[in-house]
C-alpha cells in the first residue's frame, strides 16, 4: 500500500520512494523499532538524497492538492478583489479612498491613483490575520495530522529518520508561506491593473519611481512578508508535535496567533511587544521609502529567525524523543 493510499488521497508516490520504504521494512526495522526507527545491522544504510527529494516532492504535492489548502488560497486571492472593488465604488464620485499616512492600510489612499498600491494594501490587510491564520492551519496539521490519520508510523519506517521528516515538513510549510503571499500579491496586481490606472508611482517619501522599479519593490515586499511568517510556521510545527489531533494543533496555533496580536495592542505591555513575532510585521512599508529604512526590517527578519530557531529546536527535541503510537 502506498503512502497516498494510507492517507486516502489520490497521490502516487515516486517508485524510488516505494523501494526505499520496502528496503527499510527488514528485520529490526519494523514499526515497533525505537525512536530513530533504524534498520537492523544487516540493512543499515543512510538515507539517499534522492529519497529526501522524493519525500519533499510528495509533501508538496499532497499539501497543495488538498481541498483545504486550495480553499485557503482562494480566500486569500479574494481579499484583493474585495478591497479593489470597495475602493473603486468609494472613489467613483471622485472622493479619495481611506486616509493619508504612509504605513500599512494607509496605502489604500493611493490605490485610486495607481493600481500597484493595491498590492501593498492587500498584503497589509491580510498580514495581521488571514495570512498567518492560513500558515497556522497548515503548520499545525503537519505532524498532528499524520498522527491522527494513522500514517505517521508508516512514514517513519522509511530510512530518512525523524529529523529529515521534520525538516521536510517545515520546508513544505515555508513553501506554503511563499505561495500564499504570492497569491495575494498577484491577485492584487491583476485587480489593480484592471480597475485603476498604472504607471510611475510616488513613494512614501514623496519621490517618484518608475513602474518597473515599483514592480521590483512589490516583489521584494512580498518576499519580506513571506519571511515574516517563518516564526508562525515554526510555532505551529512545534504545537503539531505536542498532540495527535490535527484539529487541536490548528486551533491552538490560531489561538496563540490571536492572543499575541491582542497583547501587541496593549500599551501597558510596550516593554514586551518588541519580542512578539507580529510586532514588526508592517515594517515592509519602509521598502516604499526613499531611501529605504532598514532598522525595523532587520529587526523583523532577525526576530523571525530567532523564533524559527527556538521553536524549530523545540519541535525537533520533542519529535525525536516522542513515542509514536499512530
C-alpha positions in Angstrom: 0.0 0.0 0.0 1.4 3.4 -0.9 1.6 6.4 1.4 -1.1 8.2 -0.6 -3.5 5.2 -0.2 -2.9 5.2 3.6 -3.9 8.9 3.7 -6.9 8.3 1.5 -5.6 10.8 -1.1 -5.1 10.1 -4.9 -1.4 11.0 -4.9 1.1 8.4 -6.2 4.5 8.0 -4.6 7.6 8.0 -6.9 8.9 4.5 -7.5 12.1 5.1 -5.7 10.2 6.1 -2.5 8.3 2.9 -2.5 11.5 0.9 -3.0 13.2 2.9 -0.2 10.3 2.1 2.2 10.4 -1.6 1.1 14.1 -1.8 1.8 13.5 -0.3 5.3 11.0 -2.9 6.3 13.5 -5.5 7.2 14.4 -7.4 10.4 14.8 -4.9 13.1 13.2 -2.1 11.1 9.5 -2.6 11.8 7.0 -0.1 13.1 7.9 -1.1 16.7 11.5 0.0 16.3 13.0 2.6 18.6 12.7 6.4 18.3 15.0 6.5 15.3 13.4 3.5 13.6 16.9 2.5 12.4 17.1 -0.8 10.3 18.9 -3.8 11.6 22.6 -4.4 11.3 22.3 -6.2 8.0 20.3 -3.5 6.3 21.6 -0.2 7.8 22.0 2.4 5.2 22.0 6.2 5.2 19.1 7.9 3.5 19.8 8.8 0.0 19.5 12.4 -1.2 17.1 11.2 -4.0 14.8 9.8 -1.4 14.8 13.1 0.5 13.9 15.0 -2.6 11.1 12.5 -3.3 9.7 12.9 0.2 9.7 16.7 -0.3 8.1 16.4 -3.7 5.4 14.1 -2.2 4.8 16.5 0.7 4.4 19.5 -1.6 2.0 17.6 -3.9 -0.1 16.4 -1.1 -0.3 19.7 0.7 -1.1 21.8 -2.4 -3.7 19.2 -3.7 -5.7 19.3 -0.5 -9.1 21.0 -0.8 -8.4 22.8 2.5 -5.2 24.3 1.1 -6.9 25.3 -2.2 -9.8 26.9 -0.2 -7.3 28.9 1.9 -5.5 30.2 -1.2 -8.9 31.0 -2.8 -9.9 33.1 0.2 -6.6 34.9 0.2 -6.9 35.6 -3.5 -10.4 37.0 -3.0 -9.3 39.6 -0.4 -7.6 41.9 -3.0 -10.6 41.6 -5.3 -13.0 42.7 -2.5 -10.6 45.6 -1.5 -10.2 46.7 -5.1 -14.0 46.7 -5.7 -14.6 48.6 -2.5 -12.1 51.3 -3.3 -13.5 51.6 -6.9 -17.0 52.1 -5.6 -15.9 54.5 -2.9 -13.9 56.7 -5.3 -16.4 56.5 -8.2 -17.6 60.1 -7.3 -14.0 61.4 -7.2 -13.6 61.4 -3.5 -10.3 60.0 -2.1 -10.2 56.5 -0.6 -9.3 55.9 3.0 -7.0 58.2 4.8 -3.5 59.5 4.2 -0.4 58.5 6.2 2.0 56.1 4.8 2.1 52.8 6.7 0.1 49.6 6.4 -3.6 50.1 5.4 -3.0 53.8 4.7 -1.7 52.7 1.3 -5.3 52.5 0.4 -5.4 56.2 -0.1 -3.1 55.8 -3.1 -4.9 52.9 -4.7 -7.1 55.0 -6.9 -4.1 56.9 -8.2 -2.0 53.8 -9.1 -3.3 50.2 -9.1 0.1 49.0 -7.9 -0.6 50.3 -4.5 -3.4 47.6 -4.2 -0.6 45.1 -3.8 0.8 46.9 -0.7 -2.7 47.4 0.6 -3.7 43.8 0.2 -0.6 42.5 1.9 -1.1 44.9 4.8 -4.8 43.8 5.1 -4.0 40.1 5.1 -0.8 40.0 7.1 -2.2 40.7 10.6 -4.7 37.7 10.4 -5.5 36.0 7.1 -2.0 35.0 6.0 -0.7 33.8 9.5 -4.0 32.0 10.1 -3.6 30.1 6.8 0.0 29.3 7.7 -1.0 28.2 11.2 -3.6 25.8 9.8 -1.0 24.1 7.5 1.8 24.1 10.1 -0.5 22.8 12.9 -1.6 19.9 10.7 1.9 19.0 9.6 2.7 16.3 12.2 -0.5 16.0 14.2 -2.5 15.5 11.0 -0.3 12.5 10.1 -0.7 11.1 13.6 -4.5 11.5 13.6 -4.7 9.8 10.2 -2.6 6.9 11.3 0.2 7.5 8.7 3.0 8.8 10.9 4.5 5.5 11.9 4.3 4.4 8.2 6.3 7.5 7.2 8.9 6.8 9.9 9.6 3.3 8.6 11.3 4.9 5.6 15.1 5.4 6.1 15.0 9.2 6.3 14.8 9.5 10.1 12.7 11.8 12.2 15.0 14.8 11.7 14.7 14.7 7.9 11.0 14.2 8.1 10.5 17.2 10.4 12.8 19.3 8.2 10.7 18.3 5.1 7.5 19.2 6.9 8.9 22.6 7.8 10.2 23.2 4.2 6.7 22.4 3.0 5.1 25.0 5.3 7.7 27.6 4.2 6.8 26.9 0.6 3.2 27.5 1.5 4.1 30.8 3.2 5.7 31.9 -0.1 2.9 30.6 -2.3 0.2 32.2 -0.1 1.9 35.6 -0.2 2.4 35.5 -3.9 -1.2 34.6 -4.5 -2.2 37.7 -2.6 0.3 39.9 -4.5 -0.5 38.5 -8.0 -4.3 38.8 -7.4 -3.9 42.4 -6.2 -1.6 43.2 -9.1 -4.2 41.9 -11.6 -7.1 43.6 -10.0 -5.2 46.9 -9.6 -4.3 46.9 -13.3 -7.9 46.2 -14.3 -9.7 48.7 -12.0 -7.2 51.6 -11.7 -4.5 53.4 -13.7 -0.9 52.2 -13.5 2.4 53.9 -14.2 5.1 55.7 -12.3 4.3 56.0 -8.6 5.2 58.2 -5.7 6.9 56.7 -2.7 6.0 57.4 0.9 9.0 59.9 1.0 7.5 61.8 -1.9 10.0 60.7 -4.6 8.9 59.3 -8.0 10.0 55.9 -9.2 9.2 54.1 -12.4 6.5 51.4 -12.7 9.2 48.8 -13.3 11.0 49.7 -10.1 7.7 49.7 -8.3 7.1 46.1 -9.5 10.6 45.2 -8.2 9.7 46.7 -4.8 6.4 44.9 -4.8 8.2 41.6 -5.3 10.7 42.4 -2.6 7.8 43.3 -0.2 6.1 40.0 -1.0 9.3 38.1 -0.1 9.7 40.1 3.1 6.0 39.3 4.1 6.6 35.6 3.4 9.8 35.7 5.5 7.7 37.4 8.3 5.7 34.2 8.6 8.5 31.7 9.3 8.2 32.4 13.0 4.5 31.4 13.0 5.4 28.4 10.9 7.9 27.2 13.4 5.5 27.8 16.3 2.8 25.8 14.5 5.1 23.0 13.8 6.1 22.8 17.5 2.5 22.7 18.6 1.9 20.0 16.0 4.4 17.7 17.7 2.6 18.1 21.1 -0.7 16.4 20.1 -2.1 13.7 18.0 -5.1 15.7 16.9 -4.7 17.9 13.8 -7.7 20.0 14.7 -6.4 20.7 18.2 -3.0 21.7 16.8 -4.5 24.0 14.2 -6.9 25.6 16.8 -4.1 26.1 19.3 -1.8 27.7 16.7 -4.5 30.1 15.6 -5.5 30.8 19.2 -1.9 31.7 20.0 -1.7 33.9 17.0 -4.8 35.9 18.0 -3.6 36.1 21.6 -0.2 37.6 20.6 -2.0 40.1 18.3 -4.1 41.3 21.2 -1.2 41.6 23.5 0.7 43.6 20.9 -2.0 46.3 21.1 -2.0 46.7 24.9 0.1 49.8 25.8 1.0 48.5 29.3 3.0 45.7 27.6 5.1 48.0 25.5 8.3 46.6 27.1 7.5 43.1 25.8 5.9 43.9 22.5 9.2 44.2 20.5 9.7 40.5 21.2 6.3 39.4 19.8 6.7 37.8 16.4 4.0 40.1 14.9 5.4 43.4 16.2 7.4 44.4 13.1 5.2 42.8 10.5 4.1 46.1 8.9 7.7 47.3 8.7 7.6 46.2 5.0 6.1 49.7 4.3 9.6 51.0 4.8 10.6 49.5 1.5 8.4 52.1 -0.1 10.6 55.0 1.3 13.5 56.7 -0.5 16.0 55.8 0.9 14.7 52.6 2.4 14.5 52.5 6.2 16.2 49.2 7.2 16.1 49.3 11.0 12.7 47.8 11.6 13.1 45.4 8.6 16.3 44.0 10.0 14.6 43.7 13.5 11.7 41.8 11.9 13.8 39.3 10.0 16.1 38.8 13.0 13.1 38.2 15.2 11.6 35.7 12.8 14.9 33.8 12.6 15.0 33.7 16.4 11.5 32.2 16.6 12.3 29.7 13.9 15.5 28.6 15.8 13.8 28.4 19.2 10.6 26.7 18.2 12.3 24.7 15.4 14.7 23.3 18.0 11.8 22.6 20.5 9.9 20.8 17.7 13.0 18.7 16.9 13.6 17.8 20.6 10.0 16.8 21.1 9.6 14.9 17.9 12.8 12.9 18.1 12.0 11.7 21.7 8.3 11.2 21.2 6.7 7.7 21.3 4.8 7.3 18.0 1.7 5.3 18.6 -0.3 6.1 15.5 
